[in-house]
One Martini backbone bead per residue (centre of mass of N, CA, C, O) as a GRO file, in nm:
protein
  151
    1MET     BB    1   0.262  -0.719   1.274
    2LYS     BB    2   0.084  -0.455   1.320
    3VAL     BB    3  -0.229  -0.276   1.236
    4SER     BB    4  -0.353   0.007   1.079
    5ILE     BB    5  -0.668   0.169   0.975
    6HIS     BB    6  -0.755   0.365   0.682
    7ASP     BB    7  -1.021   0.544   0.534
    8HIS     BB    8  -1.076   0.611   0.177
    9CYS     BB    9  -1.341   0.651  -0.006
   10CYS     BB   10  -1.471   0.370   0.088
   11GLY     BB   11  -1.267   0.123   0.106
   12GLY     BB   12  -1.420  -0.070   0.310
   13GLU     BB   13  -1.650  -0.130   0.086
   14ARG     BB   14  -1.444  -0.231  -0.167
   15VAL     BB   15  -1.280  -0.418   0.004
   16PRO     BB   16  -1.263  -0.728   0.040
   17PRO     BB   17  -1.248  -0.906   0.329
   18GLU     BB   18  -1.060  -1.139   0.227
   19LEU     BB   19  -0.831  -0.951   0.131
   20LEU     BB   20  -0.778  -0.804   0.392
   21ALA     BB   21  -0.702  -1.058   0.551
   22GLU     BB   22  -0.449  -1.126   0.382
   23ILE     BB   23  -0.296  -0.862   0.442
   24ILE     BB   24  -0.292  -0.880   0.746
   25LYS     BB   25  -0.148  -1.150   0.762
   26ALA     BB   26   0.111  -1.056   0.614
   27ALA     BB   27   0.181  -0.850   0.837
   28GLU     BB   28   0.176  -1.041   1.094
   29VAL     BB   29   0.427  -1.232   0.983
   30ILE     BB   30   0.622  -1.025   1.036
   31ASP     BB   31   0.983  -1.098   1.132
   32VAL     BB   32   1.132  -0.798   1.201
   33ARG     BB   33   1.368  -0.597   1.286
   34ALA     BB   34   1.363  -0.260   1.387
   35GLU     BB   35   1.592  -0.144   1.145
   36ARG     BB   36   1.826  -0.057   0.967
   37GLY     BB   37   1.759  -0.220   0.656
   38ALA     BB   38   1.464  -0.381   0.681
   39ALA     BB   39   1.284  -0.339   0.426
   40PRO     BB   40   1.346  -0.589   0.243
   41GLN     BB   41   1.240  -0.800   0.448
   42ILE     BB   42   0.956  -0.699   0.474
   43ARG     BB   43   0.883  -0.732   0.177
   44ARG     BB   44   0.939  -1.036   0.144
   45GLN     BB   45   0.744  -1.144   0.360
   46PHE     BB   46   0.486  -1.012   0.259
   47MET     BB   47   0.489  -1.128  -0.036
   48ALA     BB   48   0.499  -1.428   0.028
   49SER     BB   49   0.220  -1.437   0.160
   50LEU     BB   50   0.052  -1.326  -0.074
   51ARG     BB   51   0.127  -1.542  -0.288
   52GLU     BB   52  -0.009  -1.779  -0.135
   53ASP     BB   53  -0.302  -1.618  -0.195
   54GLY     BB   54  -0.270  -1.501  -0.517
   55TRP     BB   55  -0.094  -1.275  -0.556
   56SER     BB   56   0.074  -1.080  -0.742
   57GLY     BB   57   0.295  -0.929  -0.892
   58GLU     BB   58   0.391  -0.700  -1.070
   59ILE     BB   59   0.215  -0.413  -1.215
   60THR     BB   60   0.146  -0.250  -1.489
   61VAL     BB   61   0.015   0.060  -1.588
   62SER     BB   62   0.160   0.027  -1.873
   63ARG     BB   63   0.252  -0.140  -2.147
   64ASP     BB   64   0.493   0.095  -2.219
   65SER     BB   65   0.602   0.033  -1.914
   66ASP     BB   66   0.782   0.031  -1.584
   67VAL     BB   67   0.537   0.104  -1.428
   68THR     BB   68   0.447   0.004  -1.089
   69ILE     BB   69   0.290  -0.218  -0.881
   70THR     BB   70   0.303  -0.460  -0.647
   71SER     BB   71  -0.018  -0.554  -0.669
   72MET     BB   72  -0.293  -0.794  -0.756
   73ARG     BB   73  -0.655  -0.857  -0.677
   74LYS     BB   74  -0.963  -0.846  -0.774
   75LYS     BB   75  -0.937  -0.526  -0.840
   76VAL     BB   76  -0.690  -0.485  -0.633
   77GLY     BB   77  -0.465  -0.254  -0.544
   78LEU     BB   78  -0.111  -0.273  -0.442
   79CYS     BB   79   0.094  -0.085  -0.207
   80LEU     BB   80   0.431  -0.110  -0.104
   81GLN     BB   81   0.590   0.129   0.126
   82THR     BB   82   0.955   0.143   0.230
   83GLY     BB   83   1.044   0.415   0.126
   84ASN     BB   84   1.057   0.702   0.011
   85MET     BB   85   0.836   0.956   0.040
   86ALA     BB   86   0.806   1.023  -0.270
   87ARG     BB   87   0.683   0.739  -0.357
   88MET     BB   88   0.398   0.776  -0.241
   89TYR     BB   89   0.297   0.969  -0.470
   90ALA     BB   90   0.335   0.775  -0.704
   91ASP     BB   91   0.125   0.569  -0.608
   92LEU     BB   92  -0.121   0.750  -0.641
   93ILE     BB   93  -0.099   0.783  -0.948
   94LYS     BB   94  -0.113   0.488  -1.026
   95LEU     BB   95  -0.388   0.422  -0.895
   96GLN     BB   96  -0.555   0.637  -1.040
   97THR     BB   97  -0.504   0.530  -1.323
   98LEU     BB   98  -0.623   0.245  -1.284
   99TYR     BB   99  -0.904   0.348  -1.204
  100LEU     BB  100  -0.966   0.514  -1.468
  101ASP     BB  101  -0.908   0.234  -1.641
  102ASN     BB  102  -1.060  -0.009  -1.484
  103ALA     BB  103  -0.846  -0.208  -1.331
  104ILE     BB  104  -0.961  -0.088  -1.065
  105GLU     BB  105  -1.178  -0.051  -0.756
  106ALA     BB  106  -0.933  -0.064  -0.550
  107ALA     BB  107  -0.717   0.007  -0.257
  108VAL     BB  108  -0.387  -0.066  -0.109
  109ILE     BB  109  -0.183   0.083   0.145
  110VAL     BB  110   0.146  -0.002   0.257
  111LEU     BB  111   0.297   0.130   0.562
  112PRO     BB  112   0.466   0.276   0.787
  113SER     BB  113   0.485   0.389   1.071
  114GLN     BB  114   0.648   0.626   1.228
  115PRO     BB  115   0.829   0.451   1.415
  116LEU     BB  116   0.921   0.253   1.195
  117ALA     BB  117   1.040   0.453   0.995
  118LEU     BB  118   1.259   0.562   1.193
  119ALA     BB  119   1.399   0.277   1.235
  120ILE     BB  120   1.463   0.202   0.908
  121GLY     BB  121   1.503   0.524   0.845
  122SER     BB  122   1.519   0.797   0.621
  123ASN     BB  123   1.253   0.933   0.473
  124ILE     BB  124   1.011   0.746   0.529
  125ALA     BB  125   0.733   0.631   0.468
  126GLN     BB  126   0.408   0.728   0.627
  127SER     BB  127   0.090   0.695   0.745
  128ALA     BB  128   0.019   0.964   0.891
  129ARG     BB  129   0.083   1.148   0.655
  130LEU     BB  130  -0.108   1.024   0.445
  131GLU     BB  131  -0.368   1.065   0.596
  132ARG     BB  132  -0.359   1.375   0.592
  133GLU     BB  133  -0.314   1.410   0.273
  134LEU     BB  134  -0.568   1.275   0.156
  135GLU     BB  135  -0.756   1.512   0.224
  136ILE     BB  136  -0.621   1.718   0.038
  137TYR     BB  137  -0.640   1.499  -0.228
  138ARG     BB  138  -0.942   1.407  -0.275
  139LYS     BB  139  -0.988   1.523  -0.573
  140ALA     BB  140  -0.730   1.368  -0.701
  141TYR     BB  141  -0.777   1.122  -0.484
  142ASN     BB  142  -1.059   0.876  -0.538
  143VAL     BB  143  -0.979   0.610  -0.433
  144PRO     BB  144  -1.073   0.335  -0.289
  145THR     BB  145  -0.906   0.323   0.036
  146LEU     BB  146  -0.664   0.141   0.219
  147LEU     BB  147  -0.470   0.215   0.506
  148LEU     BB  148  -0.169   0.049   0.616
  149GLY     BB  149  -0.009   0.039   0.927
  150LEU     BB  150   0.297  -0.046   1.039
  151GLU     BB  151   0.391  -0.158   1.392
   0.00000   0.00000   0.00000
């Protein structure tokens, strides 16, 4: 899949280029037909590629909690969101918490573009909406972030 990139709060300056390259490569090797129910396959292929490059599995936000983000590497938190639109906002809170706790220095959020989201399900998180809304929430969510839209 191709990706589009949106920069929030200087994420492009804080996400190391080699990590961004690994994430883009993981997105580009996804070979899944864009249809209803494809989200789990997209997730599996994306994460398999990232793990080959040394990215972690799920990371807990708090020691006494089951709340997690998708992955982390070299103080960059990563959330892959292929589910319901409401989960996208939960990811923002998780990443902001990790940032304020100095566990991460930057973040990458990967989610479908609008056409892909419409193809794989209903009410699926999508990059165009998050791009618009990150400006609204700039004071509440100030983590240096790159938003990658899967196309």
